[in-house]
Amino acid sequence: MPFMTTLQAKCHICRSNGEVWNLLGRPVEFCGGSGGGGGTNGEDYGGDTGDEPPRREPEVVLWALVVGACVSSVAMTPSPSLAKTPKDDDTSVSVIIPALNEAESIGATVRHLRNLEPAALEVIVVDGGSSDATPRLAAQAGAKVIRAKPDARGRARQMNLGASHASGDILCFVHADTCPPLDLVQVVGGVLTDTRVACGGFVPVIQHGDRTFWFISLHNVIKTYYPALFRPVSFFRGLRCLFGDQVMFCRRREFDAVGGFDARYKIMEDIDLCFRMHELPVVGHRRRRVRLVNRVVTTSGRRFEQWGNLKATILHLYLGFSWYFGASPEQLNRDYVKLYGDIR
């Protein structure tokens, strides 16, 4: 698809007055939600404040074009809404949200997900022992709430628990402060009509208050293609690195086949899943593909507001390379607790 057409049709930015603008500065459908989706902490799963997306000044459109140009310069899967239309029986989607003390955002996130068109089969919130009103607000907004026992807490364990209670053929993992597109069900169903694809995710745009972190957002996209540097053969066979704030999705049967998320990890459980799903066999193909979909999701930048672009990027690189070069889950968890803390 031509670059400009892709941008015009598929990349949406929310405005505070309820309008949504694509990256060419033209209004499109409202994507809803509080805007956000960081949640990189195994004990801190997201939660920007407020129900209103931040205002985007006109010059942001120019920045968005720069980011879009970089994103579109690499191969991404065409948007399913412009390509295949999935069959109804292929699109029963269960949305799973791990949460801990997310009272300020969980209601808006669940309401947004309940307004998907077509609708998700269910929205499941797995609470990790919140001390605030997160479970009650999630239930009031229409989610099925599961309270994790102490030995089932932590983001990876909570997502596995949610998957075990899910009824859908497709599992979609959303952080508590993430705003996916309203046609999420159609998009993920369309991508997964390709039997070579094991899992997928979206292009994240990181926001906090009135600020959009374009540099970190661009780096998050670039990280998807790191296998080209370190595992070039696997890269050309379809391996990509996806992270939780990209709204990861996959078929339930393949999630079960690899044993779900590795519960030993407080961080990097998402990229670990990508590597293991890439190794799944498929008839006629040597490896399964991990796809980056050319649609935007907004995600919370509360950590980056405190850290800044440079520190956030260095921390991500350090933890990512530590995982890749064989750091144990215990070492990663210690580094993660020391470096991340709990920012709300």
mmCIF file of C-alpha atoms in Angstrom:
data_model
loop_
_atom_site.group_PDB
_atom_site.id
_atom_site.type_symbol
_atom_site.label_atom_id
_atom_site.label_comp_id
_atom_site.label_asym_id
_atom_site.label_seq_id
_atom_site.Cartn_x
_atom_site.Cartn_y
_atom_site.Cartn_z
ATOM 1 C CA MET A 1 0.000 0.000 0.000
ATOM 2 C CA PRO A 2 1.379 3.478 -0.812
ATOM 3 C CA PHE A 3 2.825 5.309 2.179
ATOM 4 C CA MET A 4 0.463 8.311 2.101
ATOM 5 C CA THR A 5 -2.616 6.127 1.680
ATOM 6 C CA THR A 6 -1.570 3.991 4.630
ATOM 7 C CA LEU A 7 -1.099 7.039 6.823
ATOM 8 C CA GLN A 8 -4.366 8.628 5.805
ATOM 9 C CA ALA A 9 -6.406 5.493 6.358
ATOM 10 C CA LYS A 10 -4.784 3.862 9.333
ATOM 11 C CA CYS A 11 -2.884 6.114 11.759
ATOM 12 C CA HIS A 12 -5.173 7.928 14.196
ATOM 13 C CA ILE A 13 -4.392 10.510 16.874
ATOM 14 C CA CYS A 14 -6.929 11.552 19.529
ATOM 15 C CA ARG A 15 -7.809 15.169 20.291
ATOM 16 C CA SER A 16 -9.172 16.442 23.589
ATOM 17 C CA ASN A 17 -12.390 17.767 22.077
ATOM 18 C CA GLY A 18 -13.516 14.254 21.136
ATOM 19 C CA GLU A 19 -12.323 14.429 17.536
ATOM 20 C CA VAL A 20 -9.747 12.040 16.166
ATOM 21 C CA TRP A 21 -7.211 13.059 13.548
ATOM 22 C CA ASN A 22 -5.111 10.819 11.389
ATOM 23 C CA LEU A 23 -1.457 11.575 10.765
ATOM 24 C CA LEU A 24 -2.357 13.794 7.826
ATOM 25 C CA GLY A 25 -4.345 16.033 10.158
ATOM 26 C CA ARG A 26 -7.767 14.952 8.918
ATOM 27 C CA PRO A 27 -10.616 13.951 11.265
ATOM 28 C CA VAL A 28 -11.596 10.292 11.516
ATOM 29 C CA GLU A 29 -13.576 8.121 13.928
ATOM 30 C CA PHE A 30 -13.065 8.541 17.691
ATOM 31 C CA CYS A 31 -10.878 5.829 19.191
ATOM 32 C CA GLY A 32 -11.958 6.471 22.795
ATOM 33 C CA GLY A 33 -10.301 5.616 26.083
ATOM 34 C CA SER A 34 -7.948 7.521 28.309
ATOM 35 C CA GLY A 35 -5.067 7.103 25.941
ATOM 36 C CA GLY A 36 -2.315 4.992 27.353
ATOM 37 C CA GLY A 37 -0.774 1.611 27.596
ATOM 38 C CA GLY A 38 2.606 1.499 29.215
ATOM 39 C CA GLY A 39 2.369 -1.018 32.004
ATOM 40 C CA THR A 40 5.890 -2.391 31.619
ATOM 41 C CA ASN A 41 6.131 -3.106 35.339
ATOM 42 C CA GLY A 42 5.155 -6.640 36.360
ATOM 43 C CA GLU A 43 3.621 -5.049 39.443
ATOM 44 C CA ASP A 44 2.431 -1.900 37.620
ATOM 45 C CA TYR A 45 0.312 -2.562 34.580
ATOM 46 C CA GLY A 46 -0.626 0.903 33.372
ATOM 47 C CA GLY A 47 -2.949 3.648 34.364
ATOM 48 C CA ASP A 48 -2.749 7.171 33.070
ATOM 49 C CA THR A 49 -5.293 9.532 34.604
ATOM 50 C CA GLY A 50 -8.443 11.027 33.145
ATOM 51 C CA ASP A 51 -10.906 9.947 30.507
ATOM 52 C CA GLU A 52 -9.999 12.636 27.974
ATOM 53 C CA PRO A 53 -7.209 12.148 25.430
ATOM 54 C CA PRO A 54 -4.678 15.006 25.428
ATOM 55 C CA ARG A 55 -4.899 17.876 22.952
ATOM 56 C CA ARG A 56 -2.636 17.632 19.928
ATOM 57 C CA GLU A 57 -1.258 20.904 18.646
ATOM 58 C CA PRO A 58 -0.984 21.384 14.853
ATOM 59 C CA GLU A 59 2.784 20.910 14.755
ATOM 60 C CA VAL A 60 2.299 17.383 16.110
ATOM 61 C CA VAL A 61 0.972 16.382 12.701
ATOM 62 C CA LEU A 62 4.369 17.141 11.186
ATOM 63 C CA TRP A 63 6.113 15.059 13.835
ATOM 64 C CA ALA A 64 3.637 12.274 13.245
ATOM 65 C CA LEU A 65 4.480 12.282 9.553
ATOM 66 C CA VAL A 66 8.148 11.839 10.408
ATOM 67 C CA VAL A 67 7.355 8.885 12.643
ATOM 68 C CA GLY A 68 4.960 7.477 10.075
ATOM 69 C CA ALA A 69 7.560 7.697 7.340
ATOM 70 C CA CYS A 70 10.021 5.691 9.422
ATOM 71 C CA VAL A 71 7.375 3.147 10.374
ATOM 72 C CA SER A 72 6.154 2.710 6.814
ATOM 73 C CA SER A 73 9.670 2.387 5.415
ATOM 74 C CA VAL A 74 9.827 -1.148 6.774
ATOM 75 C CA ALA A 75 7.529 -4.006 5.837
ATOM 76 C CA MET A 76 4.380 -4.240 7.921
ATOM 77 C CA THR A 77 1.278 -6.272 7.325
ATOM 78 C CA PRO A 78 -1.480 -4.456 5.395
ATOM 79 C CA SER A 79 -4.399 -3.430 7.555
ATOM 80 C CA PRO A 80 -7.009 -6.189 7.429
ATOM 81 C CA SER A 81 -9.821 -3.678 6.972
ATOM 82 C CA LEU A 82 -8.320 -2.890 3.567
ATOM 83 C CA ALA A 83 -7.414 -6.477 2.805
ATOM 84 C CA LYS A 84 -9.077 -9.691 3.965
ATOM 85 C CA THR A 85 -12.342 -9.742 5.870
ATOM 86 C CA PRO A 86 -12.274 -12.586 8.410
ATOM 87 C CA LYS A 87 -15.088 -15.072 8.785
ATOM 88 C CA ASP A 88 -17.378 -14.613 11.776
ATOM 89 C CA ASP A 89 -16.315 -17.886 13.356
ATOM 90 C CA ASP A 90 -12.677 -16.796 13.239
ATOM 91 C CA THR A 91 -13.154 -13.602 15.225
ATOM 92 C CA SER A 92 -14.332 -14.596 18.698
ATOM 93 C CA VAL A 93 -11.915 -12.365 20.595
ATOM 94 C CA SER A 94 -11.330 -12.378 24.342
ATOM 95 C CA VAL A 95 -9.651 -9.215 25.652
ATOM 96 C CA ILE A 96 -7.528 -9.753 28.769
ATOM 97 C CA ILE A 97 -6.305 -6.916 31.015
ATOM 98 C CA PRO A 98 -3.853 -7.506 33.893
ATOM 99 C CA ALA A 99 -4.378 -4.798 36.516
ATOM 100 C CA LEU A 100 -3.105 -3.573 39.863
ATOM 101 C CA ASN A 101 -4.356 -0.360 41.502
ATOM 102 C CA GLU A 102 -5.699 1.102 38.252
ATOM 103 C CA ALA A 103 -8.822 2.811 39.613
ATOM 104 C CA GLU A 104 -8.075 6.028 37.723
ATOM 105 C CA SER A 105 -8.058 4.400 34.286
ATOM 106 C CA ILE A 106 -9.650 0.950 34.352
ATOM 107 C CA GLY A 107 -13.240 2.167 33.982
ATOM 108 C CA ALA A 108 -12.511 4.211 30.856
ATOM 109 C CA THR A 109 -10.428 1.404 29.359
ATOM 110 C CA VAL A 110 -13.116 -1.226 29.880
ATOM 111 C CA ARG A 111 -15.867 1.058 28.555
ATOM 112 C CA HIS A 112 -13.807 1.699 25.436
ATOM 113 C CA LEU A 113 -13.272 -2.026 24.910
ATOM 114 C CA ARG A 114 -16.979 -2.700 25.424
ATOM 115 C CA ASN A 115 -17.679 -0.316 22.537
ATOM 116 C CA LEU A 116 -15.572 -2.182 19.978
ATOM 117 C CA GLU A 117 -17.283 -2.714 16.629
ATOM 118 C CA PRO A 118 -17.665 -5.594 16.031
ATOM 119 C CA ALA A 119 -17.797 -6.423 19.724
ATOM 120 C CA ALA A 120 -15.296 -8.568 21.580
ATOM 121 C CA LEU A 121 -16.689 -11.777 23.008
ATOM 122 C CA GLU A 122 -15.648 -10.696 26.516
ATOM 123 C CA VAL A 123 -13.429 -8.299 28.419
ATOM 124 C CA ILE A 124 -11.610 -9.949 31.318
ATOM 125 C CA VAL A 125 -9.799 -7.962 34.015
ATOM 126 C CA VAL A 126 -7.424 -10.006 36.159
ATOM 127 C CA ASP A 127 -6.734 -8.097 39.359
ATOM 128 C CA GLY A 128 -3.440 -8.675 41.141
ATOM 129 C CA GLY A 129 -4.536 -7.675 44.640
ATOM 130 C CA SER A 130 -5.428 -4.014 44.218
ATOM 131 C CA SER A 131 -5.816 -1.910 47.345
ATOM 132 C CA ASP A 132 -8.065 0.561 45.522
ATOM 133 C CA ALA A 133 -11.414 0.230 43.727
ATOM 134 C CA THR A 134 -10.024 -1.345 40.547
ATOM 135 C CA PRO A 135 -12.098 -4.583 40.690
ATOM 136 C CA ARG A 136 -15.344 -2.766 41.481
ATOM 137 C CA LEU A 137 -14.883 -0.133 38.760
ATOM 138 C CA ALA A 138 -13.941 -2.762 36.190
ATOM 139 C CA ALA A 139 -17.063 -4.770 36.983
ATOM 140 C CA GLN A 140 -19.264 -1.668 36.846
ATOM 141 C CA ALA A 141 -17.877 -0.874 33.392
ATOM 142 C CA GLY A 142 -18.853 -4.325 32.143
ATOM 143 C CA ALA A 143 -15.755 -6.483 32.557
ATOM 144 C CA LYS A 144 -15.586 -9.998 33.911
ATOM 145 C CA VAL A 145 -13.309 -9.621 36.956
ATOM 146 C CA ILE A 146 -11.008 -12.370 38.199
ATOM 147 C CA ARG A 147 -9.171 -11.845 41.486
ATOM 148 C CA ALA A 148 -5.792 -13.541 41.314
ATOM 149 C CA LYS A 149 -4.604 -15.438 44.364
ATOM 150 C CA PRO A 150 -1.167 -14.441 45.707
ATOM 151 C CA ASP A 151 0.635 -17.212 43.823
ATOM 152 C CA ALA A 152 -1.021 -16.119 40.545
ATOM 153 C CA ARG A 153 -0.045 -12.440 40.745
ATOM 154 C CA GLY A 154 2.426 -10.642 38.515
ATOM 155 C CA ARG A 155 1.676 -9.609 34.958
ATOM 156 C CA ALA A 156 2.633 -12.846 33.174
ATOM 157 C CA ARG A 157 0.757 -15.013 35.681
ATOM 158 C CA GLN A 158 -2.303 -12.779 35.557
ATOM 159 C CA MET A 159 -2.426 -12.876 31.762
ATOM 160 C CA ASN A 160 -2.103 -16.664 31.835
ATOM 161 C CA LEU A 161 -4.919 -16.819 34.388
ATOM 162 C CA GLY A 162 -7.100 -14.618 32.207
ATOM 163 C CA ALA A 163 -6.372 -16.802 29.184
ATOM 164 C CA SER A 164 -7.385 -19.918 31.131
ATOM 165 C CA HIS A 165 -10.805 -18.336 31.809
ATOM 166 C CA ALA A 166 -11.267 -16.953 28.283
ATOM 167 C CA SER A 167 -13.764 -18.433 25.833
ATOM 168 C CA GLY A 168 -12.569 -16.786 22.616
ATOM 169 C CA ASP A 169 -10.556 -18.385 19.824
ATOM 170 C CA ILE A 170 -8.319 -15.295 19.773
ATOM 171 C CA LEU A 171 -6.647 -13.770 22.833
ATOM 172 C CA CYS A 172 -5.853 -10.062 22.914
ATOM 173 C CA PHE A 173 -3.750 -8.699 25.787
ATOM 174 C CA VAL A 174 -4.346 -5.025 26.608
ATOM 175 C CA HIS A 175 -2.641 -2.959 29.301
ATOM 176 C CA ALA A 176 -4.909 -1.072 31.660
ATOM 177 C CA ASP A 177 -3.960 2.291 30.156
ATOM 178 C CA THR A 178 -4.091 1.405 26.469
ATOM 179 C CA CYS A 179 -6.428 2.692 23.754
ATOM 180 C CA PRO A 180 -6.690 0.253 20.810
ATOM 181 C CA PRO A 181 -8.685 1.031 17.647
ATOM 182 C CA LEU A 182 -12.443 0.500 17.756
ATOM 183 C CA ASP A 183 -12.221 -2.078 14.951
ATOM 184 C CA LEU A 184 -9.763 -4.156 16.988
ATOM 185 C CA VAL A 185 -11.740 -7.376 16.535
ATOM 186 C CA GLN A 186 -11.814 -7.053 12.749
ATOM 187 C CA VAL A 187 -8.138 -6.132 12.615
ATOM 188 C CA VAL A 188 -6.832 -9.046 14.679
ATOM 189 C CA GLY A 189 -9.185 -11.486 12.983
ATOM 190 C CA GLY A 190 -8.006 -10.307 9.582
ATOM 191 C CA VAL A 191 -4.326 -10.633 10.445
ATOM 192 C CA LEU A 192 -4.813 -14.148 11.787
ATOM 193 C CA THR A 193 -6.537 -15.363 8.616
ATOM 194 C CA ASP A 194 -2.944 -15.831 7.474
ATOM 195 C CA THR A 195 -2.018 -19.212 8.945
ATOM 196 C CA ARG A 196 1.678 -18.301 8.823
ATOM 197 C CA VAL A 197 1.132 -15.611 11.470
ATOM 198 C CA ALA A 198 1.461 -16.754 15.081
ATOM 199 C CA CYS A 199 0.926 -13.421 16.825
ATOM 200 C CA GLY A 200 0.807 -9.698 16.170
ATOM 201 C CA GLY A 201 0.780 -6.240 17.684
ATOM 202 C CA PHE A 202 0.265 -2.567 16.860
ATOM 203 C CA VAL A 203 2.293 0.639 16.493
ATOM 204 C CA PRO A 204 2.423 2.347 19.921
ATOM 205 C CA VAL A 205 2.263 6.117 20.382
ATOM 206 C CA ILE A 206 3.241 7.075 23.935
ATOM 207 C CA GLN A 207 1.432 10.004 25.575
ATOM 208 C CA HIS A 208 1.253 11.590 29.009
ATOM 209 C CA GLY A 209 -0.824 14.669 29.759
ATOM 210 C CA ASP A 210 -0.226 17.179 26.968
ATOM 211 C CA ARG A 211 2.984 15.533 25.826
ATOM 212 C CA THR A 212 3.592 12.883 23.191
ATOM 213 C CA PHE A 213 6.897 11.020 23.379
ATOM 214 C CA TRP A 214 7.666 10.735 19.685
ATOM 215 C CA PHE A 215 11.295 9.651 20.094
ATOM 216 C CA ILE A 216 10.414 6.763 22.402
ATOM 217 C CA SER A 217 7.402 5.883 20.242
ATOM 218 C CA LEU A 218 9.686 5.643 17.222
ATOM 219 C CA HIS A 219 12.208 3.577 19.170
ATOM 220 C CA ASN A 220 9.424 1.193 20.213
ATOM 221 C CA VAL A 221 8.741 0.562 16.536
ATOM 222 C CA ILE A 222 12.429 0.175 15.740
ATOM 223 C CA LYS A 223 12.755 -2.388 18.562
ATOM 224 C CA THR A 224 10.336 -4.586 16.660
ATOM 225 C CA TYR A 225 13.032 -5.077 14.023
ATOM 226 C CA TYR A 226 16.014 -5.802 16.297
ATOM 227 C CA PRO A 227 16.078 -9.449 15.128
ATOM 228 C CA ALA A 228 17.413 -8.109 11.811
ATOM 229 C CA LEU A 229 20.640 -7.256 13.685
ATOM 230 C CA PHE A 230 20.965 -10.229 16.004
ATOM 231 C CA ARG A 231 19.068 -13.029 14.262
ATOM 232 C CA PRO A 232 18.958 -12.080 10.579
ATOM 233 C CA VAL A 233 17.911 -15.530 9.397
ATOM 234 C CA SER A 234 15.013 -15.612 11.858
ATOM 235 C CA PHE A 235 14.139 -12.043 10.891
ATOM 236 C CA PHE A 236 13.725 -12.979 7.231
ATOM 237 C CA ARG A 237 11.649 -15.952 8.341
ATOM 238 C CA GLY A 238 9.257 -13.580 10.090
ATOM 239 C CA LEU A 239 10.523 -13.019 13.650
ATOM 240 C CA ARG A 240 9.688 -9.641 15.183
ATOM 241 C CA CYS A 241 9.898 -8.376 18.789
ATOM 242 C CA LEU A 242 6.621 -7.142 20.266
ATOM 243 C CA PHE A 243 6.022 -5.647 23.699
ATOM 244 C CA GLY A 244 2.949 -5.493 25.910
ATOM 245 C CA ASP A 245 2.097 -1.878 25.172
ATOM 246 C CA GLN A 246 1.633 -2.850 21.518
ATOM 247 C CA VAL A 247 -1.573 -4.835 22.302
ATOM 248 C CA MET A 248 -0.387 -8.340 21.510
ATOM 249 C CA PHE A 249 -2.813 -10.904 20.097
ATOM 250 C CA CYS A 250 -2.669 -14.552 19.062
ATOM 251 C CA ARG A 251 -4.787 -17.655 18.580
ATOM 252 C CA ARG A 252 -5.698 -19.434 21.770
ATOM 253 C CA ARG A 253 -4.562 -22.840 20.533
ATOM 254 C CA GLU A 254 -1.074 -21.560 19.752
ATOM 255 C CA PHE A 255 -0.842 -19.661 23.031
ATOM 256 C CA ASP A 256 -1.632 -22.923 24.799
ATOM 257 C CA ALA A 257 0.819 -24.841 22.589
ATOM 258 C CA VAL A 258 3.797 -22.816 23.871
ATOM 259 C CA GLY A 259 2.570 -22.795 27.468
ATOM 260 C CA GLY A 260 1.527 -19.137 27.530
ATOM 261 C CA PHE A 261 3.697 -16.427 29.059
ATOM 262 C CA ASP A 262 6.718 -17.555 31.059
ATOM 263 C CA ALA A 263 5.606 -16.827 34.621
ATOM 264 C CA ARG A 264 9.202 -16.538 35.843
ATOM 265 C CA TYR A 265 9.536 -13.110 34.217
ATOM 266 C CA LYS A 266 8.315 -9.817 35.652
ATOM 267 C CA ILE A 267 9.521 -8.142 32.456
ATOM 268 C CA MET A 268 10.390 -9.363 28.940
ATOM 269 C CA GLU A 269 7.651 -11.998 29.116
ATOM 270 C CA ASP A 270 6.154 -10.494 25.958
ATOM 271 C CA ILE A 271 9.239 -10.711 23.749
ATOM 272 C CA ASP A 272 9.955 -14.183 25.141
ATOM 273 C CA LEU A 273 6.510 -15.255 23.935
ATOM 274 C CA CYS A 274 7.251 -13.888 20.443
ATOM 275 C CA PHE A 275 10.435 -15.956 20.172
ATOM 276 C CA ARG A 276 8.705 -19.148 21.296
ATOM 277 C CA MET A 277 5.706 -18.651 19.014
ATOM 278 C CA HIS A 278 8.046 -18.021 16.086
ATOM 279 C CA GLU A 279 9.369 -21.550 16.576
ATOM 280 C CA LEU A 280 5.943 -23.164 16.197
ATOM 281 C CA PRO A 281 5.757 -25.377 13.102
ATOM 282 C CA VAL A 282 3.343 -24.634 10.293
ATOM 283 C CA VAL A 283 2.550 -26.769 7.263
ATOM 284 C CA GLY A 284 4.565 -25.607 4.258
ATOM 285 C CA HIS A 285 6.567 -23.008 6.204
ATOM 286 C CA ARG A 286 9.671 -23.394 8.346
ATOM 287 C CA ARG A 287 8.778 -20.739 10.939
ATOM 288 C CA ARG A 288 5.754 -18.784 12.101
ATOM 289 C CA ARG A 289 5.577 -15.038 11.578
ATOM 290 C CA VAL A 290 5.172 -12.272 14.148
ATOM 291 C CA ARG A 291 3.442 -9.259 12.592
ATOM 292 C CA LEU A 292 3.472 -5.537 13.278
ATOM 293 C CA VAL A 293 0.120 -4.130 12.139
ATOM 294 C CA ASN A 294 0.133 -0.615 10.673
ATOM 295 C CA ARG A 295 -2.443 0.730 13.092
ATOM 296 C CA VAL A 296 -1.809 3.011 16.066
ATOM 297 C CA VAL A 297 -2.573 2.378 19.739
ATOM 298 C CA THR A 298 -1.970 5.042 22.392
ATOM 299 C CA THR A 299 -0.140 4.121 25.561
ATOM 300 C CA SER A 300 0.725 5.896 28.807
ATOM 301 C CA GLY A 301 4.049 7.696 29.156
ATOM 302 C CA ARG A 302 3.963 8.335 32.900
ATOM 303 C CA ARG A 303 7.361 6.702 33.400
ATOM 304 C CA PHE A 304 8.935 8.654 30.589
ATOM 305 C CA GLU A 305 7.603 11.926 31.960
ATOM 306 C CA GLN A 306 9.821 11.364 34.995
ATOM 307 C CA TRP A 307 12.756 9.679 33.277
ATOM 308 C CA GLY A 308 12.997 11.551 29.986
ATOM 309 C CA ASN A 309 13.649 10.092 26.525
ATOM 310 C CA LEU A 310 17.324 9.244 27.005
ATOM 311 C CA LYS A 311 17.057 7.440 30.343
ATOM 312 C CA ALA A 312 13.984 5.496 29.235
ATOM 313 C CA THR A 313 15.721 4.357 26.050
ATOM 314 C CA ILE A 314 18.880 3.314 27.937
ATOM 315 C CA LEU A 315 16.851 1.315 30.470
ATOM 316 C CA HIS A 316 14.925 -0.463 27.736
ATOM 317 C CA LEU A 317 18.123 -1.302 25.851
ATOM 318 C CA TYR A 318 19.846 -2.562 29.000
ATOM 319 C CA LEU A 319 17.018 -4.891 29.996
ATOM 320 C CA GLY A 320 16.428 -6.045 26.426
ATOM 321 C CA PHE A 321 20.059 -6.895 25.772
ATOM 322 C CA SER A 322 20.360 -8.537 29.198
ATOM 323 C CA TRP A 323 17.479 -10.832 28.293
ATOM 324 C CA TYR A 324 18.832 -11.573 24.819
ATOM 325 C CA PHE A 325 22.321 -12.436 26.049
ATOM 326 C CA GLY A 326 21.054 -14.904 28.612
ATOM 327 C CA ALA A 327 20.357 -13.126 31.901
ATOM 328 C CA SER A 328 18.307 -15.355 34.177
ATOM 329 C CA PRO A 329 14.722 -14.417 35.041
ATOM 330 C CA GLU A 330 15.869 -13.821 38.622
ATOM 331 C CA GLN A 331 18.575 -11.363 37.526
ATOM 332 C CA LEU A 332 16.192 -9.557 35.178
ATOM 333 C CA ASN A 333 13.601 -9.310 37.928
ATOM 334 C CA ARG A 334 16.141 -7.820 40.340
ATOM 335 C CA ASP A 335 17.315 -5.278 37.763
ATOM 336 C CA TYR A 336 13.748 -4.472 36.878
ATOM 337 C CA VAL A 337 12.703 -3.772 40.468
ATOM 338 C CA LYS A 338 15.810 -1.655 41.032
ATOM 339 C CA LEU A 339 15.479 0.382 37.823
ATOM 340 C CA TYR A 340 11.730 0.703 37.379
ATOM 341 C CA GLY A 341 10.189 1.102 40.815
ATOM 342 C CA ASP A 342 6.488 1.978 40.945
ATOM 343 C CA ILE A 343 5.464 5.189 39.181
ATOM 344 C CA ARG A 344 1.811 6.258 39.286
#
